[in-house]
CSV table of C-alpha atoms in Angstrom, one decimal:
chain,number,residue,atom,x,y,z
A,12,MET,CA,0.4,0.1,0.3
A,13,SER,CA,3.4,2.4,0.8
A,14,ASP,CA,4.4,1.8,-2.7
A,15,ARG,CA,0.9,3.4,-4.4
A,16,ILE,CA,0.5,5.9,-2.2
A,17,PHE,CA,4.2,6.9,-3.2
A,18,GLY,CA,3.5,6.0,-6.8
A,19,ILE,CA,0.8,8.7,-6.8
A,20,PHE,CA,2.5,11.2,-4.7
A,21,GLY,CA,5.0,11.0,-7.3
A,22,ILE,CA,2.8,11.3,-10.6
A,23,LEU,CA,0.9,14.3,-8.7
A,24,LEU,CA,4.1,15.6,-8.2
A,25,ALA,CA,5.3,15.4,-11.6
A,26,VAL,CA,2.3,16.9,-13.1
A,27,GLY,CA,2.9,19.9,-10.7
A,28,PHE,CA,6.0,20.0,-12.0
A,29,ALA,CA,5.5,20.0,-15.6
A,30,ILE,CA,2.6,22.9,-14.9
A,31,ALA,CA,5.4,25.0,-13.3
A,32,ALA,CA,7.8,24.3,-16.7
A,33,LEU,CA,5.0,25.2,-18.8
A,34,SER,CA,4.5,28.5,-18.3
A,35,ILE,CA,8.4,29.6,-18.3
A,36,GLU,CA,8.0,32.3,-20.6
A,37,GLU,CA,10.4,31.9,-23.0
A,38,SER,CA,12.7,34.4,-24.4
A,39,PHE,CA,12.6,35.8,-28.3
A,40,LEU,CA,16.7,35.2,-27.8
A,41,SER,CA,16.2,31.2,-26.6
A,42,ASP,CA,17.6,28.4,-28.3
A,43,ALA,CA,15.7,26.3,-30.4
A,44,VAL,CA,14.7,23.6,-28.1
A,45,GLY,CA,14.0,26.8,-25.0
A,46,PRO,CA,13.7,26.7,-21.2
A,47,LYS,CA,10.7,24.2,-21.1
A,48,ALA,CA,12.2,21.1,-22.3
A,49,PHE,CA,14.5,20.1,-19.5
A,50,PRO,CA,12.2,20.6,-16.8
A,51,LEU,CA,9.6,18.5,-19.2
A,52,ILE,CA,12.2,15.9,-19.5
A,53,ILE,CA,12.0,15.4,-15.5
A,54,ALA,CA,8.6,15.5,-15.0
A,55,ALA,CA,8.3,13.1,-17.6
A,56,ILE,CA,10.9,10.7,-16.2
A,57,LEU,CA,9.4,11.4,-12.6
A,58,GLY,CA,6.1,10.5,-13.9
A,59,LEU,CA,6.7,7.3,-15.4
A,60,SER,CA,8.7,6.0,-13.1
A,61,SER,CA,6.1,6.7,-10.2
A,62,ALA,CA,3.2,5.6,-12.5
A,63,LEU,CA,5.3,1.9,-13.0
A,64,ILE,CA,6.0,2.0,-8.9
A,65,ALA,CA,1.8,2.5,-8.5
A,66,LEU,CA,0.9,-0.2,-10.6
A,67,ARG,CA,3.5,-2.6,-9.7
A,68,PRO,CA,4.2,-2.1,-6.2
A,69,ASP,CA,6.3,-4.4,-4.0
A,70,PRO,CA,4.6,-7.1,-2.1
A,71,GLU,CA,6.8,-6.9,0.9
A,72,PRO,CA,8.3,-3.3,1.1
A,73,ARG,CA,10.7,-3.0,3.9
A,74,TRP,CA,11.2,0.8,5.7
A,75,PRO,CA,14.9,2.2,5.8
A,76,SER,CA,15.7,1.8,10.0
A,77,LEU,CA,15.2,5.1,12.2
A,78,LEU,CA,18.8,5.5,11.7
A,79,ARG,CA,18.6,5.1,8.0
A,80,LEU,CA,15.9,7.6,7.6
A,81,ALA,CA,17.8,10.4,9.8
A,82,GLU,CA,20.7,9.7,7.6
A,83,ILE,CA,18.0,10.3,4.4
A,84,SER,CA,17.1,13.5,6.2
A,85,ALA,CA,20.3,14.7,6.9
A,86,ALA,CA,20.8,14.8,2.9
A,87,VAL,CA,17.5,16.2,2.2
A,88,VAL,CA,18.6,19.7,4.5
A,89,VAL,CA,21.9,19.0,2.9
A,90,MET,CA,20.5,19.6,-0.3
A,91,ILE,CA,17.8,22.9,0.6
A,92,LEU,CA,21.3,24.4,2.3
A,93,TYR,CA,23.3,24.0,-1.2
A,94,ALA,CA,20.8,25.9,-3.1
A,95,GLN,CA,20.4,28.7,-0.4
A,96,LEU,CA,23.6,29.0,-0.3
A,97,LEU,CA,24.6,28.9,-4.3
A,98,PRO,CA,24.2,32.6,-5.0
A,99,VAL,CA,26.0,33.2,-1.8
A,100,VAL,CA,28.8,31.2,-1.9
A,101,GLY,CA,29.0,30.3,-5.7
A,102,PHE,CA,28.9,27.0,-7.6
A,103,ILE,CA,31.9,25.8,-6.9
A,104,VAL,CA,32.3,26.5,-3.3
A,105,ALA,CA,28.4,25.2,-2.8
A,106,THR,CA,28.9,21.9,-4.6
A,107,ALA,CA,32.2,20.8,-3.2
A,108,CYS,CA,30.4,21.1,0.4
A,109,ALA,CA,27.5,19.2,-0.9
A,110,ALA,CA,29.1,16.5,-2.6
A,111,THR,CA,31.9,16.0,-0.2
A,112,TYR,CA,28.8,15.4,2.2
A,113,LEU,CA,27.1,12.9,0.3
A,114,THR,CA,29.9,11.4,-0.9
A,115,TRP,CA,30.9,10.8,2.7
A,116,ARG,CA,27.7,9.4,3.5
A,117,LEU,CA,27.2,7.0,1.1
A,118,GLY,CA,30.2,5.5,2.6
A,119,SER,CA,33.7,7.1,1.4
A,120,SER,CA,36.5,7.7,3.5
A,121,LEU,CA,36.5,11.3,4.6
A,122,PRO,CA,40.0,12.2,2.9
A,123,GLY,CA,37.9,10.3,-0.2
A,124,ALA,CA,34.9,12.2,-0.1
A,125,VAL,CA,36.8,15.3,0.3
A,126,ILE,CA,38.8,14.5,-3.0
A,127,THR,CA,35.7,13.4,-4.6
A,128,GLY,CA,33.5,16.7,-4.1
A,129,ILE,CA,36.0,18.8,-5.1
A,130,SER,CA,37.1,16.9,-8.1
A,131,THR,CA,33.4,16.6,-8.9
A,132,SER,CA,32.6,21.1,-8.3
A,133,ILE,CA,35.8,21.9,-10.2
A,134,GLY,CA,34.6,19.3,-13.3
A,135,ILE,CA,31.2,19.8,-13.5
A,136,TYR,CA,32.1,23.9,-13.8
A,137,VAL,CA,34.4,23.2,-16.1
A,138,VAL,CA,32.1,21.2,-18.7
A,139,PHE,CA,29.2,23.5,-18.0
A,140,HIS,CA,31.0,27.1,-17.4
A,141,LEU,CA,33.8,27.1,-20.0
A,142,VAL,CA,33.2,24.2,-22.5
A,143,LEU,CA,29.1,24.7,-22.8
A,144,GLY,CA,29.4,28.3,-21.8
A,145,LEU,CA,25.9,28.5,-19.6
A,146,SER,CA,26.5,30.3,-16.3
A,147,LEU,CA,26.5,29.2,-13.2
A,148,ALA,CA,26.2,31.0,-9.5
A,149,ARG,CA,29.3,33.5,-8.6
A,150,GLY,CA,30.1,33.8,-5.5
A,151,PRO,CA,32.2,36.5,-3.5
A,152,LEU,CA,35.4,34.8,-5.2
A,153,GLY,CA,33.7,35.4,-8.6
A,154,PHE,CA,33.0,31.8,-9.5
C-alpha cells in the first residue's frame, strides 16, 4: 500500500512540475530547444517511474531503520542548504561541500570524499561553464 501512495504522490508531483515548466516564459533570444525542455523531460521521467511504482508495488516493502531515515533527512537538509547557499558562496564552493558530504555518507572515507567533492565541483564547472558557456552561480570569489 505504501508503494502505491508513494507512486501516486510522485505522479502528482510530476504533474505539478510539468505545469510549472509550461509556465516558463520564453525569451525571443532562446535556443531551438527552449527553457521548458529539460524540466519537461524530468517531469516525464518522474511521472513514468512513479506510475510504474504505483502499478507494480512491492508485495513486502521494507522501510529503512530510524537511523537510515535520519541519514536520508540529513541528505535532504544538505540539498536544501545547497540551494540556499549557491548564490551566496558560489557554484564551486557550494557544490564541493554538498558533494563531499553526500559522498562521505555513501561510504567513502573522509579524505576520499573531499577529493571527490572538489573534483566533481571543478569538473562540472569546467564542462558547464567553460566548455558549454552556461552561467553558474558566482560567489564572492567570482566563480
